[in-house]
XYZ file of C-alpha atoms in Angstrom:
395
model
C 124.662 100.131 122.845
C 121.565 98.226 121.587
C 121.902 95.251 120.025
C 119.649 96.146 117.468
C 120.683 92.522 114.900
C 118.556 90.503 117.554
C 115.223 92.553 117.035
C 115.364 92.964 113.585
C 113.828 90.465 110.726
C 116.477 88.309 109.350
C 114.693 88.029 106.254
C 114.567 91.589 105.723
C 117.934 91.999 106.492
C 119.181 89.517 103.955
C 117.091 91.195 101.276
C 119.785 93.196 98.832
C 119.202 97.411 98.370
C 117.315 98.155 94.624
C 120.465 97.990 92.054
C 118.328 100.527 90.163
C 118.833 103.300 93.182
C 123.117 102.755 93.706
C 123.876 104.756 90.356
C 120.748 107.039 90.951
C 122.412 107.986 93.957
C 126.074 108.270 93.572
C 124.623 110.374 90.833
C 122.842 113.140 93.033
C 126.072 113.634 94.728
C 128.126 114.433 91.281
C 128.478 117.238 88.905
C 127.663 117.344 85.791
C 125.589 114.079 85.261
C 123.284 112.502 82.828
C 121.059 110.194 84.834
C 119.293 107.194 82.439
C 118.771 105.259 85.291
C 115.104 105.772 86.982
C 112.022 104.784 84.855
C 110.336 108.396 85.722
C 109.232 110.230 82.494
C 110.276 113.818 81.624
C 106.738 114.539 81.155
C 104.589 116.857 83.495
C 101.064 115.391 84.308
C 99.311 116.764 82.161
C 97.490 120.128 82.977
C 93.593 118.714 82.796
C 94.800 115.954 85.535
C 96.674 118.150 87.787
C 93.912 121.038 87.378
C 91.216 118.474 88.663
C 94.115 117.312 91.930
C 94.221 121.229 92.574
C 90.539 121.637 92.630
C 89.868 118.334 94.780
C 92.390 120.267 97.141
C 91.086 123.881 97.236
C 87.386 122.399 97.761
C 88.544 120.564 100.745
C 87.566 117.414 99.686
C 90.887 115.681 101.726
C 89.029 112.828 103.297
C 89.422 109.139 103.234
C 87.879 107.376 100.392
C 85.996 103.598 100.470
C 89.609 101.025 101.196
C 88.485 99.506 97.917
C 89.078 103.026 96.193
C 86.057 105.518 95.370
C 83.508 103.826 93.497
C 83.462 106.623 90.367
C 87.208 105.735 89.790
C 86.598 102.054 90.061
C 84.132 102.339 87.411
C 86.301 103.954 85.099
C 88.976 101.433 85.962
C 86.678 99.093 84.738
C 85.309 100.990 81.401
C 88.980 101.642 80.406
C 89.770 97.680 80.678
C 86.956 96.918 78.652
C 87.562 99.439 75.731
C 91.113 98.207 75.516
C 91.540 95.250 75.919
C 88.393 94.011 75.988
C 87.506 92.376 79.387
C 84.836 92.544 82.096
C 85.611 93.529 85.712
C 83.165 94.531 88.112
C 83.792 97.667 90.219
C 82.387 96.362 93.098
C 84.776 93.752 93.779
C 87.179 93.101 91.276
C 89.128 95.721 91.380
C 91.459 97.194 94.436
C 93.041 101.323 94.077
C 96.605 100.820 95.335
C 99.317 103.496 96.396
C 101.269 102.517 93.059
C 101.543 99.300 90.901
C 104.304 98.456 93.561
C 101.068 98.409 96.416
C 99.116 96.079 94.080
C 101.871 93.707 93.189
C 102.923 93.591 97.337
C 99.312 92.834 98.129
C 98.887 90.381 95.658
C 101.576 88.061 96.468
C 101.412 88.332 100.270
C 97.961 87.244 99.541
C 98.583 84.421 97.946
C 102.235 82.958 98.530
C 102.811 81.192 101.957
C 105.859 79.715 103.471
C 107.155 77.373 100.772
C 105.446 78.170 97.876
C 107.119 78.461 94.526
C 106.549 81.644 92.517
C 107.864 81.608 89.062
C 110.047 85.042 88.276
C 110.508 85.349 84.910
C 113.941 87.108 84.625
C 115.182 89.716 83.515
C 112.819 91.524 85.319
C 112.044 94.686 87.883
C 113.382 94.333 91.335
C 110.442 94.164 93.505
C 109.132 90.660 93.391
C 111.943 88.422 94.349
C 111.847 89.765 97.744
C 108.191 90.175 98.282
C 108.343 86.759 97.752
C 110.885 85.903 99.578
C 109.187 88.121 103.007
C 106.610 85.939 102.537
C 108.751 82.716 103.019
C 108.154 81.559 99.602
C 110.778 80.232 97.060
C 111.791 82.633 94.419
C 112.213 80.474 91.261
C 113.775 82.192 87.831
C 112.899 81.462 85.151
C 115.472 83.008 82.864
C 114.555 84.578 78.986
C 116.571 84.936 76.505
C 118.512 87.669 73.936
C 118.004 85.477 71.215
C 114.062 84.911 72.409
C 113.165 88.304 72.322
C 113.579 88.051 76.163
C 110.049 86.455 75.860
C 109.045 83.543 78.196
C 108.812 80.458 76.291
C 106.532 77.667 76.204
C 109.158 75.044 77.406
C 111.190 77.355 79.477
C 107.951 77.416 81.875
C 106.991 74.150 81.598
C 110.643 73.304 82.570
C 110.137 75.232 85.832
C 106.481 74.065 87.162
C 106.886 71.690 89.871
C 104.126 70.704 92.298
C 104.913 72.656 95.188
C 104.441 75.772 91.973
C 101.466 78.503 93.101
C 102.076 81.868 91.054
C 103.659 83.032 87.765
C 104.822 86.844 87.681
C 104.455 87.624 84.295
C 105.844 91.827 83.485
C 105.160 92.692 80.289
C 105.907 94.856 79.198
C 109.021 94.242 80.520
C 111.036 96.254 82.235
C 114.053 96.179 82.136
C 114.350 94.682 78.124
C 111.171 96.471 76.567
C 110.380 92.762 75.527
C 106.704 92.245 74.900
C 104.281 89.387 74.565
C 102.275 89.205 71.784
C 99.104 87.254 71.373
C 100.616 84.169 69.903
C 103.324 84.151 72.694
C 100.523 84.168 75.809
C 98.361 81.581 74.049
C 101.249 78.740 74.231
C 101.716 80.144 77.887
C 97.993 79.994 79.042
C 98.040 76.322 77.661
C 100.086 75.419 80.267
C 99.261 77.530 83.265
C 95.860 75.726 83.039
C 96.860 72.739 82.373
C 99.533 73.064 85.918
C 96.145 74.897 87.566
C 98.271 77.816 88.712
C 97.555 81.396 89.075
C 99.132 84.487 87.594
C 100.110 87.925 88.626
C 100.262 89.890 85.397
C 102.352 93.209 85.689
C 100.900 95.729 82.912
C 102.117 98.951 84.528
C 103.700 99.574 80.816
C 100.578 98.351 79.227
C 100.030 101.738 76.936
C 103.917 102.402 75.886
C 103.242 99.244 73.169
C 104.746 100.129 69.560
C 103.682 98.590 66.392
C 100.372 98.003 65.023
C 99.733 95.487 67.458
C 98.382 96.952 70.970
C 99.241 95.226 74.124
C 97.006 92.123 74.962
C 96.487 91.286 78.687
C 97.149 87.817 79.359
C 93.709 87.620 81.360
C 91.393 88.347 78.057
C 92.403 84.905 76.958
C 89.623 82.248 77.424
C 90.397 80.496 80.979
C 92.480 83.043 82.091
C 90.586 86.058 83.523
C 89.604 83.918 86.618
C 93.232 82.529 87.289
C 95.200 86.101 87.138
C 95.652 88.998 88.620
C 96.367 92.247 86.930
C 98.122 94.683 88.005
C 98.216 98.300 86.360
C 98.461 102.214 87.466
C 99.195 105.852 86.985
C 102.563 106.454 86.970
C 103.742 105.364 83.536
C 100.908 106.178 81.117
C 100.260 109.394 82.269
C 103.605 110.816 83.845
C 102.015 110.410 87.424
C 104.399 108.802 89.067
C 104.342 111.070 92.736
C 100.968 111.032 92.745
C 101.192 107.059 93.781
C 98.442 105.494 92.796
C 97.693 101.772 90.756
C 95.214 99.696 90.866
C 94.344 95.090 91.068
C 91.954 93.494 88.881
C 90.961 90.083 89.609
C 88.819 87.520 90.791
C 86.656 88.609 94.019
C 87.751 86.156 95.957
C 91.482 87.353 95.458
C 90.214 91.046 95.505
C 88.885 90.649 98.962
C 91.995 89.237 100.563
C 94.292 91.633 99.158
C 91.685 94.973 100.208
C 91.759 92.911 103.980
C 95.352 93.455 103.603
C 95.091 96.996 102.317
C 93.119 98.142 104.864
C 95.342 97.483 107.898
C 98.001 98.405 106.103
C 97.492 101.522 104.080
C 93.389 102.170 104.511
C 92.900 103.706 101.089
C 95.291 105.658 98.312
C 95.191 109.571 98.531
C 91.994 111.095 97.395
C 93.085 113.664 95.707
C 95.125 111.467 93.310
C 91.824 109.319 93.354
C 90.093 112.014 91.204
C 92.740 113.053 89.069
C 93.148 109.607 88.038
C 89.270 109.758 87.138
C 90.079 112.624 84.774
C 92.412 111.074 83.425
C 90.807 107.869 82.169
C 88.298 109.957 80.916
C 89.961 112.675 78.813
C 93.927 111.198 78.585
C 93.581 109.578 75.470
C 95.295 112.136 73.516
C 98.119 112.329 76.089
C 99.011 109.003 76.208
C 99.317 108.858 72.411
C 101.460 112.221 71.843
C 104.315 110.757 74.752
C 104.009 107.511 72.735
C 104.999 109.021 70.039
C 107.934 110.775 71.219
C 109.118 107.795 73.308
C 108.755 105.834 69.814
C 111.004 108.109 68.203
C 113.110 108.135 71.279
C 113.648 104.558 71.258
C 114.633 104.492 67.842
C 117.357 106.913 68.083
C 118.902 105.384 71.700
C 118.729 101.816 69.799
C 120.264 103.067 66.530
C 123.199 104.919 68.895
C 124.071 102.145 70.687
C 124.498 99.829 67.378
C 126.596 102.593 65.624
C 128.400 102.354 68.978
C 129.307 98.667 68.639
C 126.710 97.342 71.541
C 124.647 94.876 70.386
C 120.995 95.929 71.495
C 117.622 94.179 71.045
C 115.126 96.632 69.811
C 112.338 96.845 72.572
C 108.671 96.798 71.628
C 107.673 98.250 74.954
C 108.156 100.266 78.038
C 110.880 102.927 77.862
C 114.137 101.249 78.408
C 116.562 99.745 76.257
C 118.804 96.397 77.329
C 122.249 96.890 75.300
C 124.582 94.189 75.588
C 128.533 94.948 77.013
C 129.580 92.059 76.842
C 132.254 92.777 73.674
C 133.822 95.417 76.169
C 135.089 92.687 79.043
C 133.878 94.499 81.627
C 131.041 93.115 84.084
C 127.743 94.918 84.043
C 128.759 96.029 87.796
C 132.321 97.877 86.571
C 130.788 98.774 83.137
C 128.639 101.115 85.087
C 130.915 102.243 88.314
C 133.460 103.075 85.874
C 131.252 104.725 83.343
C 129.890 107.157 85.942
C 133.369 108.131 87.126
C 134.825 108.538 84.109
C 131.690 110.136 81.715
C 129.513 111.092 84.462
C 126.625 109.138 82.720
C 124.489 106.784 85.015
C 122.877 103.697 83.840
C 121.946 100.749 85.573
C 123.903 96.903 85.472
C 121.631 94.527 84.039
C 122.232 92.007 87.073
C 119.734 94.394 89.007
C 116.973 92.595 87.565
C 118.004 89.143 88.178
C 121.658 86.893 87.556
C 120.656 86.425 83.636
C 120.974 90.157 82.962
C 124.829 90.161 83.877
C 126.688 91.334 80.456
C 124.128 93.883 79.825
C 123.018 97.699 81.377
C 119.630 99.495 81.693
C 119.005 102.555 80.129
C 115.947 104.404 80.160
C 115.041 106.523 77.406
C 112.315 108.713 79.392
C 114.470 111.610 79.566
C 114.838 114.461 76.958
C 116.214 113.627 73.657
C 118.724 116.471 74.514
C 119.663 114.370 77.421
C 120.164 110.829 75.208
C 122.233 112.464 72.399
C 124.572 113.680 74.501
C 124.716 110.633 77.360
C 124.936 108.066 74.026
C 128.174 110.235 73.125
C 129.819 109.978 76.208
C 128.898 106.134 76.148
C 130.650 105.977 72.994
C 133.679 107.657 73.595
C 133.942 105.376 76.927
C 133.360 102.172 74.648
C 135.933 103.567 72.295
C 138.616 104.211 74.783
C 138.425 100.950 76.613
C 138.937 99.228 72.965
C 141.666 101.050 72.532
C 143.195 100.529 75.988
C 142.342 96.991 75.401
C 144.529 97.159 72.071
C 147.402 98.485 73.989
C-alpha cells in the first residue's frame, strides 16, 4: 500500500471540510427533508439569459475567450459598476471574468498574501477565505462582530487587530452568513483607518443587489482613497439565479488585475464562453429580474424572521443577502447538536453558525432562498423541536 500522507500537502490536509456541505449532505441521503442550508436560489435563470447561453451553443460559438474575459462583457462589467454604484473601471485592465466569485476571491489573495502575512477575517463570515489564506502560508486573523453591532465591523474592533506584519482586510458584505450590511456611515469610519494602516482590501459584494431598505448597497471602493487600495469582487450566481453557470468577476487596480489574470491563466485560461454571453444579456436587460426576486426574498425574510421570534429564537433582522442568523443559545444545545439533532429528529437541515468562524457558535444558518412553501413548513418543524426540548428540559 502507498503511503499516500508523505506526498500529500500538509497544509491542505489540515484544512477542515465546508460546515455548510455536512447537513447538505446527510440531507441527500434522507427522506423527507427540508434543506435551508445551501445559498442557491429557487429561481430559474431567467429565460432571456438562458435563451442567449442556448443560442451561443447552437451557433457553435464554444471557443476560448481573451483570459481577461471577452472584451463586450468586460465593458458591461464596467457600465453596470458605474450606474450603481457609481465608480470608474476600465475594461481593459481592471477587471478579471472568474469561474465564480469563489475564482476571484482565490486569485486575489494568492496574489497578494505571502508566507506570513496577516489577513484580517472579519467573522462571522463564508468559509472560503480562512483557508485560502492559510494555503498561502499567511496568518488568518479574526476579527470577530457582534449581535449587538449589527454583526457590522467596527471602527475599534479593526483598529484593535492591525499590526505591522497586517497586508489585507476581507470585508463580505453583504454578509453571509448574518445578512448584516454596511452602510455608508459604517465604511467611512473603516476607510479612515485602512488608509491611515496603508493596507489593502478585498471587498466581497457577491450579495451586492439583495440590499433592502431605501438605502442601496455602497461599495467600499467608491469612497475617496479607496478605489485604488481594494479589490472587488462580484458575480452571477446570486443576482441573477446563475449559480451553475460559474462565472464572477475582479475589479481593481491594474497592477493587482494583472497578477491575478497571470494566475488565471495557468490555472483556469478563461471562464466558459457560453456563460460569458449570457452574463452580457444579463447586465443589459436583468434589471427587472433582479428587482421582482428582491421582492420576494424581502417578503421572505420577513416572514422566516417573524417565525423564528414567535418561536422564542432571538434573531437579528438581516438587511442583506438571503440568510437569516437566529440565535439557540436559550435551547442549551451547541450550534453543532442543535443541528445533528434537528435533522434526525424533524428532518430539517440548517447549518451551525461555527461554520463561518468560532464567534458564530450559539447560532444556525438558514437560508431563506427556497420556496415560501418550503420555510412555512421547515419554521414549524423548528418550532415544535424548540418546543419539545423546553419541555424535556422542564422535566
Amino acid at each position: 500500500m502507498i503511503n499516500y500522507d508523505k506526498f500529500l500537502n500538509k497544509d491542505v490536509v489540515e484544512i477542515k471540510p465546508s460546515g455548510i456541505r455536512k447537513y447538505f449532505s446527510i440531507a441527500e441521503e434522507m427522506d423527507n427533508v427540508i434543506s435551508l442550508g445551501v445559498g442557491e436560489p429557487d429561481f430559474k435563470t431567467p429565460w432571456h439569459i438562458r435563451k442567449t447561453g442556448i443560442d451561443v451553443l447552437e451557433r457553435g460559438t464554444t471557443r476560448y475567450t481573451a483570459n481577461a474575459g471577452l472584451i463586450q462583457l468586460r465593458e458591461e462589467i464596467s457600465s453596470y459598476y458605474k450606474r450603481k454604484y457609481n465608480i470608474d473601471y476600465n475594461p481593459k485592465d481592471e477587471i478579471l471574468v472568474t469561474v465564480g466569485g469563489s475564482e476571484g476571491i482565490d486569485m486575489c489573495i494568492r496574489a497578494l498574501v505571502s508566507p506570513g502575512d496577516e489577513v484580517l477575517v472579519v467573522e462571522p463570515s463564508f468559509v472560503c477565505y480562512k483557508p485560502i489564506v492559510e494555503t498561502c502560508g499567511g496568518v488568518a486573523v479574526p476579527v470577530v462582530t457582534k449581535n449587538e453591532d449589527s454583526f457590522k465591523l467596527t471602527a475599534s474592533a479593526l483598529e484593535s487587530a492591525i499590526t505591522d506584519k497586517t497586508k489585507l482586510l476581507i470585508l463580505p458584505y453583504p454578509n453571509n452568513p448574518t445578512g448584516a450590511v454596511m452602510r455608508r456611515d459604517d465604511l467611512e469610519k473603516i476607510a479612515e483607518i485602512i488608509i491611515k494602516h496603508d493596507i489593502l482590501v478585498l471587498s466581497d459584494e457577491i450579495y451586492s443587489a439583495l440590499t433592502f431598505g431605501n438605502e442601496k448597497h455602497v461599495s467600499v471602493a467608491s469612497l475617496e482613497g479607496m478605489k485604488e487600495r481594494t479589490v472587488v469582487i462580484n458575480g452571477f450566481s446570486k443576482t441573477y439565479s446563475m449559480t451553475g453557470w460559474r462565472l464572477g468577476y475582479a475589479l481593481g487596480p491594474a497592477p493587482i488585475i494583472k497578477q491575478m489574470t497571470k494566475l488565471h491563466q495557468f490555472a483556469i485560461m478563461s471562464a466558459p464562453t457560453n456563460s460569458q454571453y449570457a452574463a452580457i444579456e444579463a447586465l443589459r436587460n436583468g434589471d427587472q429580474d433582479i428587482e421582482k426576486m428582491l421582492a420576494d426574498y424581502d417578503m421572505r425574510r420577513k416572514f422566516t424572521v417573524s417565525e423564528f421570534r414567535k418561536i422564542g429564537l432571538e434573531c437579528f433582522e438581516p438587511e442583506g443577502a438571503f440568510y437569516v442568523f437566529p440565535c439557540i443559545k436559550s435551547t442549551g444545545l451547541s450550534s453543532d447538536e442543535f443541528c445533528e439533532k434537528l435533522i434526525m429528529t424533524k428532518r430539517v437541515a440548517v447549518v451551525p453558525g461555527n461554520a463561518f468562524g468560532d464567534c458564530g457558535e450559539g447560532f444556525i444558518r438558514v437560508s431563506y432562498c427556497y420556496s415560501i412553501d418550503n420555510i412555512r413548513e421547515a419554521v414549524k418543524r423548528i418550532g415544535e423541536f424548540v418546543k419539545e426540548l423546553g419541555e424535556n428540559n422542564a422535566d
